[in-house]
Amino acid sequence: MVANRAKLKLAVLISGRGSNLQSLIDACDDADYPVEIVTVVSNVPGVQGLDKAEAAGIETTVIDHTAFDGREAFENALHDAISASGAEFVCLAGFMRMLTGGFVGKWRDRMINIHPSLLPDYKGLHVHERVVEAGEKFSGCTVHFVVPDLDSGPIIVQAKVPVEPGDDADTLAARVLDEEHKILPEAVRLIAEDRVSVDGDRVIIT
Ligand code: GAR
């Protein structure tokens, strides 16, 4: 972080367990980590990730997509909640709702996602089942900028893991998750340090 630069104000969006959120919370325990999580927003009520945020003293909001009449109304409420928190940047950390181009455009180059595969391979859902089924030797995880096309934006950081003989989706998911918990805080740090720029469909890290 540049000396005296204020910490990056981050909104984290979740839908469930929140282990990636926890990895960011843990990173923020280090006074030198250049990020402050200003809000955690879940589209699903009652999930474990909300408990993790509350335990860390972070403001939480639930914006239950089922309570809205259509995607636009949901996304407007989401945008309003993020903006009201003062967040400058958004991290999708296990946020399992597709976002439209309208919402994505408002946070262009200011929103990242973590996905449990080596993108551009295995976009979408049920990644680990498909990787094991296909007999892949390697899998991994990716942090990327969010663009309107699902799991398709410029890639910031990836980590690769072996697929071991006898793996099932659960054992592979656990191995990949360990790496997610490293690369997500690392990617957010690079962004907060102003070391990440987007050039077309590529990311440049300086
Ligand atoms: C993580 O494996 C994340 O990569 C994945 O959901 C899990 C959330 O776990 N995200 C996606 O599949 C998004 N397409 P967490 O709630 O414990 O962080």
Coordinates of C-alpha atoms and ligand atoms in Angstrom, one line a residue:
M1 CA 0.0 0.0 0.0
V2 CA 1.2 3.5 -0.8
A3 CA 2.1 5.2 2.5
N4 CA -0.9 7.0 4.1
R5 CA -3.3 5.8 1.4
A6 CA -6.7 5.0 3.0
K7 CA -7.7 1.4 3.0
L8 CA -9.8 0.1 0.1
K9 CA -13.4 0.0 1.2
L10 CA -14.7 -3.4 0.1
A11 CA -18.2 -4.9 -0.1
V12 CA -18.3 -8.7 0.0
L13 CA -21.3 -10.5 -1.6
I14 CA -22.1 -14.0 -0.4
S15 CA -24.9 -16.6 -0.7
G16 CA -23.8 -19.3 1.8
R17 CA -21.0 -20.7 4.0
G18 CA -18.7 -17.7 3.6
S19 CA -15.3 -19.4 3.9
N20 CA -13.8 -17.1 1.3
L21 CA -15.3 -14.2 3.2
Q22 CA -13.6 -15.5 6.3
S23 CA -10.2 -15.6 4.5
L24 CA -10.7 -11.9 3.8
I25 CA -11.7 -11.2 7.3
D26 CA -8.6 -13.0 8.5
A27 CA -6.4 -11.0 6.1
C28 CA -7.9 -7.8 7.5
D29 CA -6.7 -8.8 11.0
D30 CA -3.3 -7.8 9.8
A31 CA -3.1 -4.0 10.4
D32 CA -0.9 -3.7 7.2
Y33 CA -3.5 -5.4 5.0
P34 CA -4.7 -2.5 2.8
V35 CA -8.4 -3.3 2.9
E36 CA -11.4 -2.7 5.1
I37 CA -14.6 -4.8 4.6
V38 CA -17.4 -2.2 5.0
T39 CA -20.3 -4.4 4.4
V40 CA -21.3 -8.0 3.7
V41 CA -24.4 -8.5 1.6
S42 CA -26.2 -11.9 1.2
N43 CA -29.0 -12.7 -1.2
V44 CA -29.9 -15.7 1.1
P45 CA -31.2 -15.1 4.6
G46 CA -29.7 -17.0 7.6
V47 CA -26.5 -18.3 5.9
Q48 CA -23.3 -19.1 7.8
G49 CA -21.4 -16.3 6.1
L50 CA -23.6 -13.7 7.8
D51 CA -22.7 -15.1 11.2
K52 CA -19.0 -14.9 10.2
A53 CA -19.4 -11.2 9.3
E54 CA -21.3 -10.4 12.5
A55 CA -18.7 -12.2 14.6
A56 CA -16.1 -9.9 13.0
G57 CA -18.2 -6.8 13.7
I58 CA -19.0 -6.1 10.0
E59 CA -22.3 -4.6 9.0
T60 CA -24.5 -7.1 7.2
T61 CA -27.5 -6.7 4.9
V62 CA -29.8 -9.4 3.4
I63 CA -31.3 -8.7 0.1
D64 CA -33.4 -11.7 -0.6
H65 CA -33.8 -12.0 -4.3
T66 CA -37.0 -14.0 -3.9
A67 CA -38.7 -10.9 -2.3
F68 CA -38.3 -8.9 -5.5
D69 CA -40.3 -8.7 -8.7
G70 CA -37.7 -9.4 -11.2
R71 CA -33.9 -9.1 -11.5
E72 CA -33.8 -5.4 -12.1
A73 CA -35.6 -4.5 -8.8
F74 CA -33.3 -7.0 -6.9
E75 CA -30.2 -5.5 -8.5
N76 CA -31.2 -2.0 -7.8
A77 CA -31.6 -2.8 -4.1
L78 CA -28.2 -4.6 -4.2
H79 CA -26.6 -1.6 -5.8
D80 CA -28.2 0.8 -3.3
A81 CA -27.0 -1.2 -0.4
I82 CA -23.4 -1.4 -1.7
S83 CA -23.3 2.3 -2.5
A84 CA -24.8 3.2 0.9
S85 CA -22.0 1.3 2.6
G86 CA -19.4 3.6 1.0
A87 CA -17.8 0.6 -0.7
E88 CA -15.4 1.4 -3.6
F89 CA -15.0 -2.2 -4.8
V90 CA -17.1 -5.4 -4.8
C91 CA -16.0 -8.9 -4.2
L92 CA -18.3 -11.8 -5.1
A93 CA -17.2 -14.6 -2.7
G94 CA -19.6 -17.5 -3.2
F95 CA -22.3 -15.2 -4.5
M96 CA -24.5 -17.6 -6.5
R97 CA -26.8 -15.2 -8.4
M98 CA -26.2 -14.3 -12.0
L99 CA -25.9 -10.5 -12.5
T100 CA -27.2 -8.7 -15.5
G101 CA -25.2 -6.4 -17.7
G102 CA -26.9 -3.4 -16.2
F103 CA -25.6 -4.1 -12.7
V104 CA -22.2 -5.3 -13.9
G105 CA -21.8 -2.1 -15.9
K106 CA -22.2 0.0 -12.8
W107 CA -19.3 -1.8 -11.2
R108 CA -17.2 -2.2 -14.3
D109 CA -13.5 -2.9 -13.4
R110 CA -14.5 -2.6 -9.7
M111 CA -16.0 -6.0 -9.1
I112 CA -14.2 -9.4 -8.9
N113 CA -15.4 -13.0 -8.5
I114 CA -13.8 -16.2 -7.3
H115 CA -14.6 -19.3 -9.3
P116 CA -13.5 -22.9 -8.4
S117 CA -11.9 -23.9 -11.7
L118 CA -9.1 -23.0 -14.0
L119 CA -11.1 -20.6 -16.2
P120 CA -11.9 -20.5 -19.0
D121 CA -12.4 -24.2 -18.4
Y122 CA -15.4 -25.3 -16.4
K123 CA -17.6 -22.2 -16.1
G124 CA -20.9 -22.4 -14.3
L125 CA -22.1 -24.9 -11.7
H126 CA -21.1 -28.4 -10.4
V127 CA -17.5 -27.7 -11.4
H128 CA -15.8 -30.4 -9.3
E129 CA -18.2 -33.2 -10.3
R130 CA -17.5 -32.3 -14.0
V131 CA -13.8 -32.1 -13.5
V132 CA -13.6 -35.5 -11.8
E133 CA -16.0 -37.0 -14.4
A134 CA -13.9 -35.8 -17.2
G135 CA -10.7 -37.4 -15.8
E136 CA -8.8 -34.2 -15.6
K137 CA -5.3 -34.3 -14.0
F138 CA -5.4 -30.8 -12.7
S139 CA -8.0 -28.3 -11.5
G140 CA -7.8 -25.0 -9.6
C141 CA -9.4 -21.7 -8.9
T142 CA -9.5 -18.2 -10.5
V143 CA -10.1 -14.7 -9.4
H144 CA -11.3 -12.5 -12.2
F145 CA -13.0 -9.3 -13.0
V146 CA -16.8 -9.6 -13.6
V147 CA -18.2 -9.0 -17.0
P148 CA -21.7 -9.6 -18.3
D149 CA -20.8 -13.1 -19.6
L150 CA -20.7 -15.6 -16.8
D151 CA -17.2 -16.5 -15.4
S152 CA -15.6 -14.8 -18.4
G153 CA -13.8 -11.6 -17.3
P154 CA -10.1 -10.8 -17.3
I155 CA -8.1 -13.1 -15.0
I156 CA -6.2 -11.7 -12.1
V157 CA -4.8 -14.7 -10.2
Q158 CA -5.1 -18.5 -10.5
A159 CA -3.9 -21.5 -8.5
K160 CA -3.6 -25.0 -9.8
V161 CA -4.0 -28.2 -7.8
P162 CA -3.7 -31.9 -8.8
V163 CA -6.7 -34.1 -9.1
E164 CA -5.7 -37.2 -7.2
P165 CA -6.7 -40.8 -8.0
G166 CA -9.8 -41.6 -6.0
D167 CA -10.9 -38.0 -5.7
D168 CA -14.6 -37.3 -5.6
A169 CA -16.2 -33.8 -5.9
D170 CA -15.9 -33.2 -2.2
T171 CA -12.2 -34.1 -1.8
L172 CA -11.3 -32.1 -4.8
A173 CA -13.5 -29.1 -3.6
A174 CA -11.6 -29.1 -0.3
R175 CA -8.2 -29.0 -2.1
V176 CA -9.3 -26.2 -4.4
L177 CA -10.9 -24.3 -1.5
D178 CA -7.6 -24.2 0.4
E179 CA -6.1 -22.4 -2.6
E180 CA -9.1 -20.1 -2.9
H181 CA -8.5 -18.9 0.6
K182 CA -4.9 -17.9 -0.5
I183 CA -5.5 -16.3 -3.9
L184 CA -8.6 -14.2 -3.0
P185 CA -6.9 -12.2 -0.3
E186 CA -3.9 -11.9 -2.5
A187 CA -5.9 -10.6 -5.5
V188 CA -7.7 -8.1 -3.3
R189 CA -4.4 -6.9 -1.8
L190 CA -2.9 -6.4 -5.3
I191 CA -6.0 -4.3 -6.2
A192 CA -5.9 -2.3 -3.1
E193 CA -2.2 -1.6 -3.8
D194 CA -3.2 -0.1 -7.2
R195 CA -1.1 -2.8 -8.9
V196 CA -3.9 -4.2 -11.1
S197 CA -5.1 -2.7 -14.3
V198 CA -7.3 -4.0 -17.1
D199 CA -6.2 -3.8 -20.7
G200 CA -9.0 -5.2 -22.9
D201 CA -9.4 -8.8 -21.8
R202 CA -6.2 -9.0 -20.0
V203 CA -5.0 -8.0 -16.5
I204 CA -1.6 -6.3 -16.0
I205 CA 0.0 -6.6 -12.6
T206 CA 2.8 -4.2 -11.8
Ligands
GAR1 C1 -16.4 -21.4 -3.5 O1 -15.8 -22.6 -3.8 C2 -16.5 -20.4 -4.6 O2 -15.4 -20.5 -5.5 C3 -17.7 -20.9 -5.3 O3 -18.6 -21.2 -4.3 C4 -17.9 -21.6 -3.1 C5 -18.3 -20.7 -2.0 O4 -17.8 -21.1 -0.8 N1 -18.3 -19.9 -6.2 C6 -18.8 -20.3 -7.4 O5 -19.0 -21.4 -7.7 C7 -19.3 -19.0 -8.2 N2 -19.6 -19.4 -9.5 P1 -17.7 -20.1 0.5 O6 -19.2 -19.6 0.7 O7 -17.3 -21.0 1.6 O8 -16.8 -19.0 0.2

